[in-house]
């Protein structure tokens, strides 16, 4: 066994210190080759006035060790505090959130005893980029950003994960029947990368039916890869239906740094009472051991933990009269796991991790040629609340505008065409998207758009934003309006 691997550890808030103490006792007893650099995070740090909840030296520790085992923290009530998880995720580029959801029936109650799925959620993009604006009196906007490299990276990660952990199928979930460009990019990239892994089955589900299936038949899924928001939602649905909310671990993985934790929070209601179940954090720590190349120890702990569950040694949250044999506290549970190190579960399938390939997964992106980009028009968004919001009034006025062949093509309100020839029934807000294009689709220059905007301002309109209409290698890079 190699020399000790230094990791960063945070004991967190609430039940955090108790479950971390129990987890570390098990790690040490199992022979994990670890050295702990303990940092302070969470409530006390927030209350010192550090809005990230992490002191600068905590970042230095993570930069050095690159592995973070983290207990839950309590986010203080009130504004001004940034989410520590989001800060860590974004600062260190932890692009993949990995959440296994497994049923441990009959020891943990679940309607779906055969469930064993892993959700791999993109962690940096989508609506979580945090780019939001209020644009008019009535309309607020949040930008959904999906990038080609971001999509490729998480999708490759999902396939590599499936390969490394002997998984058979990867399911992609998107809403590309509606978001044809953004979600379409994710789906298209999935189809492209899937061809490189012919040994793995693939399928695609629209996220709404996909979520319904997770709630109804979670056992049909193996690995699921999806965008940030959908992943956030389906992880909780899956954890809830499999009964793994209290037991689930989670990993946030980047190129350099990775963070491992339990999926539950700091449970202030039972803090300091030796009641908490340390299994969620322990399962996070097991994922960490595989990540840092100590799969034998991960396997030993996982099997001893399952044997403890089978023997009916249960903390209060999972204790069931008639099934459990002994109700134990946090530290006694840890001792029970320690006593079973070296044993295998008798009924559940023992854990088996790859002991040959112990290197962390590295994801390499495919080089891609740059497309030829051509500017062919502009959507000008206008804040307008006059003349009973009659689309024909704004439409006829904007028809007077012309610059280098750019002319009004149509106006939409909340995406629906209202001019020319809109329906009088369409409800209109104060937010108008006015599309200007050349009649023959020929290219324009930025100076023509500036001149166009000047004319729009001279007519007395308040333009609040522009979105350029590009083609890439001649392919339209914008969606058509509903009714266009
Ligand atoms: P929670 O997960 O802390 O608790 C929900 C319920 O589950 C409580 O009844 C609690 O007693 C129970 N519970 C949770 N973990 C348990 C365990 N290991 N053993 C036994 N019972 C357990 O959720 P909450 O009450 O909504 O949040 C409490 C605090 O945790 C909040 O400040 C929240 O912001 C924070 N939180 C932190 C993280 C994190 O650090 N990753 C995640 C979620 C919530």
Coordinates of C-alpha atoms in Angstrom, one line a residue, residues 101-398:
X101 CA -29.5 5.7 -5.3
X102 CA -29.7 2.1 -4.1
X103 CA -32.4 0.2 -2.3
X104 CA -31.3 -1.8 0.8
X105 CA -34.5 -3.8 1.1
X106 CA -35.8 -5.2 3.4
X107 CA -33.5 -3.3 5.8
X108 CA -34.5 0.1 4.5
X109 CA -38.2 0.4 3.5
X110 CA -38.8 0.9 -0.2
X111 CA -41.4 0.1 -2.7
X112 CA -38.7 -0.6 -5.2
X113 CA -36.3 -3.2 -3.7
X114 CA -34.3 -3.8 -7.0
X115 CA -33.4 -0.2 -7.5
X116 CA -29.7 0.5 -8.1
X117 CA -29.2 3.6 -10.2
X118 CA -26.7 6.4 -10.4
X119 CA -27.5 10.0 -11.4
X120 CA -24.8 12.0 -13.1
X121 CA -25.8 15.6 -13.1
X122 CA -24.1 18.4 -14.9
X123 CA -23.0 20.8 -12.1
X124 CA -21.9 24.1 -13.6
X125 CA -24.2 25.3 -16.4
X126 CA -27.9 25.6 -17.2
X127 CA -30.1 27.9 -15.3
X128 CA -27.5 27.7 -12.4
X129 CA -25.2 30.1 -14.2
X130 CA -27.0 32.7 -12.1
X131 CA -27.5 35.2 -14.9
X132 CA -30.8 36.8 -14.2
X133 CA -32.3 40.2 -15.1
X134 CA -35.4 42.1 -14.6
X135 CA -36.1 43.7 -18.0
X136 CA -39.4 45.4 -17.8
X137 CA -42.0 46.2 -15.1
X138 CA -43.5 42.8 -15.7
X139 CA -40.8 40.5 -17.0
X140 CA -37.8 38.8 -15.4
X141 CA -35.4 36.5 -17.2
X142 CA -33.0 33.8 -16.2
X143 CA -30.5 32.6 -18.9
X144 CA -30.1 28.9 -19.5
X145 CA -26.5 28.4 -20.7
X146 CA -25.5 25.1 -22.3
X147 CA -22.1 24.7 -23.8
X148 CA -20.7 22.1 -26.2
X149 CA -17.6 21.3 -24.0
X150 CA -19.7 21.3 -20.8
X151 CA -22.2 18.8 -22.4
X152 CA -19.4 16.7 -23.9
X153 CA -17.5 16.5 -20.6
X154 CA -20.4 15.4 -18.4
X155 CA -21.6 12.9 -21.0
X156 CA -18.1 11.4 -21.4
X157 CA -17.9 11.3 -17.6
X158 CA -21.2 9.3 -17.5
X159 CA -19.9 6.7 -20.1
X160 CA -16.5 6.4 -18.4
X161 CA -18.3 6.0 -15.1
X162 CA -20.5 3.2 -16.6
X163 CA -17.4 1.5 -17.9
X164 CA -15.4 1.7 -14.7
X165 CA -18.2 0.6 -12.5
X166 CA -19.5 -2.2 -14.8
X167 CA -22.8 -0.5 -15.5
X168 CA -24.8 -1.6 -18.6
X169 CA -26.9 1.3 -19.7
X170 CA -26.7 5.1 -19.8
X171 CA -30.0 7.1 -20.2
X172 CA -29.9 10.7 -21.2
X173 CA -32.7 13.0 -20.1
X174 CA -33.5 16.4 -21.7
X175 CA -36.4 18.5 -22.8
X176 CA -35.3 18.8 -26.4
X177 CA -38.8 18.6 -27.8
X178 CA -39.2 22.2 -26.5
X179 CA -35.6 23.5 -26.1
X180 CA -34.4 22.3 -29.5
X181 CA -31.1 24.2 -29.5
X182 CA -29.9 24.1 -25.8
X183 CA -31.3 20.7 -24.7
X184 CA -30.9 19.6 -28.4
X185 CA -27.2 20.2 -28.1
X186 CA -27.0 17.9 -25.0
X187 CA -29.0 15.2 -26.7
X188 CA -27.0 15.4 -30.0
X189 CA -23.7 15.3 -28.1
X190 CA -25.0 12.2 -26.1
X191 CA -25.8 10.4 -29.4
X192 CA -22.4 11.3 -30.8
X193 CA -20.4 10.1 -27.7
X194 CA -22.5 7.0 -27.3
X195 CA -21.1 5.7 -30.6
X196 CA -17.7 5.5 -28.9
X197 CA -19.1 3.1 -26.3
X198 CA -20.8 0.3 -28.3
X199 CA -20.7 -2.1 -25.4
X200 CA -23.0 0.2 -23.3
X201 CA -26.8 0.4 -24.1
X202 CA -28.2 3.9 -24.4
X203 CA -31.5 5.6 -24.5
X204 CA -33.1 9.0 -24.2
X205 CA -36.1 10.1 -22.2
X206 CA -37.9 13.4 -22.2
X207 CA -37.3 14.7 -18.7
X208 CA -41.0 14.8 -17.7
X209 CA -41.8 11.2 -18.5
X210 CA -38.3 10.2 -17.3
X211 CA -39.0 11.7 -13.9
X212 CA -42.4 9.9 -13.8
X213 CA -40.6 6.6 -14.6
X214 CA -38.1 7.2 -11.8
X215 CA -41.0 7.7 -9.4
X216 CA -42.8 4.6 -10.7
X217 CA -40.2 2.1 -11.9
X218 CA -36.7 3.3 -10.7
X219 CA -35.3 -0.3 -11.1
X220 CA -35.3 0.1 -15.0
X221 CA -32.6 2.7 -14.8
X222 CA -28.9 2.2 -14.5
X223 CA -26.8 5.4 -15.1
X224 CA -28.7 8.6 -15.9
X225 CA -27.0 11.7 -17.3
X226 CA -28.8 15.0 -17.4
X227 CA -28.6 18.8 -17.2
X228 CA -28.2 20.7 -14.0
X229 CA -31.8 21.6 -13.1
X230 CA -33.3 18.3 -14.1
X231 CA -30.5 16.5 -12.3
X232 CA -31.2 18.4 -9.1
X233 CA -34.9 17.4 -9.2
X234 CA -34.5 13.8 -10.2
X235 CA -31.8 13.2 -7.6
X236 CA -34.2 14.0 -4.9
X237 CA -37.1 12.0 -6.5
X238 CA -34.8 9.0 -6.8
X239 CA -33.4 9.2 -3.3
X240 CA -36.9 9.6 -1.9
X241 CA -38.4 6.6 -3.7
X242 CA -35.5 4.3 -3.0
X243 CA -35.4 5.3 0.6
X244 CA -31.8 6.5 0.4
X245 CA -32.3 10.1 1.6
X246 CA -30.8 9.2 5.0
X247 CA -28.1 6.8 3.6
X248 CA -27.1 8.3 0.3
X249 CA -23.6 9.7 -0.4
X250 CA -22.7 12.1 -3.2
X251 CA -19.6 13.2 -5.1
X252 CA -18.9 16.4 -6.8
X253 CA -16.0 15.8 -9.2
X254 CA -13.8 18.1 -11.2
X255 CA -10.6 17.7 -13.2
X256 CA -8.4 18.4 -10.2
X257 CA -10.6 18.5 -7.0
X258 CA -13.4 16.3 -5.8
X259 CA -15.8 16.7 -2.8
X260 CA -17.6 13.9 -1.1
X261 CA -20.5 14.2 1.3
X262 CA -23.9 12.9 2.5
X263 CA -27.0 14.0 0.7
X264 CA -28.8 15.0 3.9
X265 CA -28.4 18.2 5.9
X266 CA -27.1 19.1 9.3
X267 CA -30.2 17.8 11.2
X268 CA -30.1 20.4 14.0
X269 CA -33.1 18.8 15.6
X270 CA -31.0 15.7 16.7
X271 CA -27.5 17.4 16.9
X272 CA -25.3 16.3 19.8
X273 CA -27.6 13.5 20.8
X274 CA -25.7 10.6 19.3
X275 CA -28.8 9.7 17.3
X276 CA -27.7 10.5 13.7
X277 CA -27.1 7.8 11.2
X278 CA -23.5 8.2 9.8
X279 CA -24.3 6.0 6.7
X280 CA -24.7 8.9 4.2
X281 CA -21.3 10.4 5.0
X282 CA -19.8 6.9 5.1
X283 CA -21.2 6.2 1.6
X284 CA -19.6 9.5 0.5
X285 CA -16.3 8.4 2.0
X286 CA -16.6 5.0 0.2
X287 CA -16.9 6.9 -3.1
X288 CA -13.9 9.0 -2.1
X289 CA -11.8 5.9 -1.4
X290 CA -12.5 4.5 -4.9
X291 CA -11.7 8.0 -6.4
X292 CA -8.3 8.1 -4.7
X293 CA -7.3 4.6 -5.6
X294 CA -8.1 2.7 -2.4
X295 CA -10.8 0.4 -3.8
X296 CA -10.0 -2.6 -1.5
X297 CA -10.7 -0.4 1.6
X298 CA -13.8 1.0 0.0
X299 CA -15.0 -2.6 -0.7
X300 CA -14.2 -3.8 2.9
X301 CA -16.1 -0.9 4.5
X302 CA -19.1 -1.2 2.1
X303 CA -19.4 -4.9 2.8
X304 CA -19.1 -4.5 6.6
X305 CA -21.7 -1.7 6.5
X306 CA -24.2 -3.9 4.6
X307 CA -23.5 -6.7 7.0
X308 CA -24.3 -4.4 9.9
X309 CA -27.6 -3.4 8.3
X310 CA -28.4 -7.1 7.7
X311 CA -27.6 -8.0 11.3
X312 CA -30.3 -5.5 12.3
X313 CA -28.0 -3.1 14.0
X314 CA -29.8 0.1 13.2
X315 CA -29.8 3.8 14.2
X316 CA -33.2 5.2 15.2
X317 CA -34.1 6.6 11.7
X318 CA -34.1 3.2 10.1
X319 CA -35.1 1.1 13.2
X320 CA -38.1 -1.2 12.5
X321 CA -39.7 -3.3 15.2
X322 CA -39.6 -7.0 14.3
X323 CA -36.8 -6.5 11.7
X324 CA -34.1 -4.6 13.6
X325 CA -32.3 -6.4 16.4
X326 CA -30.7 -3.5 18.2
X327 CA -31.3 0.3 18.3
X328 CA -27.9 2.0 18.5
X329 CA -26.5 5.5 18.6
X330 CA -24.0 7.0 16.0
X331 CA -20.8 5.8 17.6
X332 CA -22.1 2.3 18.5
X333 CA -23.2 1.9 14.9
X334 CA -19.7 2.8 13.8
X335 CA -18.3 0.2 16.2
X336 CA -20.7 -2.4 14.8
X337 CA -19.3 -1.7 11.3
X338 CA -15.8 -1.9 12.6
X339 CA -16.4 -5.3 14.2
X340 CA -17.7 -6.6 10.8
X341 CA -14.7 -5.4 8.7
X342 CA -13.7 -8.4 6.6
X343 CA -17.2 -9.9 6.5
X344 CA -19.5 -9.9 3.5
X345 CA -23.3 -9.3 3.5
X346 CA -25.2 -12.6 3.3
X347 CA -28.3 -11.4 1.5
X348 CA -27.4 -8.2 -0.3
X349 CA -24.9 -8.3 -3.2
X350 CA -21.4 -7.6 -1.9
X351 CA -19.6 -4.5 -3.2
X352 CA -16.9 -5.1 -5.8
X353 CA -14.8 -2.3 -7.1
X354 CA -12.2 -2.5 -9.8
X355 CA -8.8 -3.0 -8.2
X356 CA -6.8 -3.0 -11.4
X357 CA -7.6 0.5 -12.8
X358 CA -7.2 2.7 -9.7
X359 CA -6.4 5.9 -11.5
X360 CA -9.0 8.7 -11.2
X361 CA -11.1 9.0 -14.4
X362 CA -9.7 11.7 -16.8
X363 CA -12.0 13.1 -19.4
X364 CA -10.5 14.4 -22.7
X365 CA -12.6 16.4 -25.1
X366 CA -12.6 15.8 -28.8
X367 CA -10.9 18.6 -30.9
X368 CA -13.6 20.3 -33.0
X369 CA -13.4 22.6 -36.0
X370 CA -14.7 26.1 -35.6
X371 CA -17.8 26.8 -37.6
X372 CA -18.1 29.8 -39.9
X373 CA -20.4 32.3 -38.1
X374 CA -22.4 34.9 -40.0
X375 CA -24.6 37.7 -38.7
X376 CA -28.0 37.7 -40.4
X377 CA -30.2 39.8 -38.2
X378 CA -31.1 40.9 -34.7
X379 CA -33.9 40.4 -32.1
X380 CA -34.5 43.7 -30.4
X381 CA -36.4 43.4 -27.1
X382 CA -38.5 46.5 -26.3
X383 CA -40.2 47.6 -23.1
X384 CA -43.5 49.1 -24.3
X385 CA -46.7 49.6 -22.4
X386 CA -48.8 52.0 -24.5
X387 CA -51.9 52.2 -26.8
X388 CA -53.5 49.3 -24.9
X389 CA -50.5 47.1 -25.9
X390 CA -51.9 46.8 -29.4
X391 CA -49.3 44.8 -31.4
X392 CA -50.3 46.5 -34.6
X393 CA -49.4 49.9 -33.2
X394 CA -45.8 48.9 -32.3
X395 CA -45.5 46.9 -35.4
X396 CA -46.5 49.7 -37.8
X397 CA -44.1 52.1 -36.1
X398 CA -41.2 49.7 -36.3

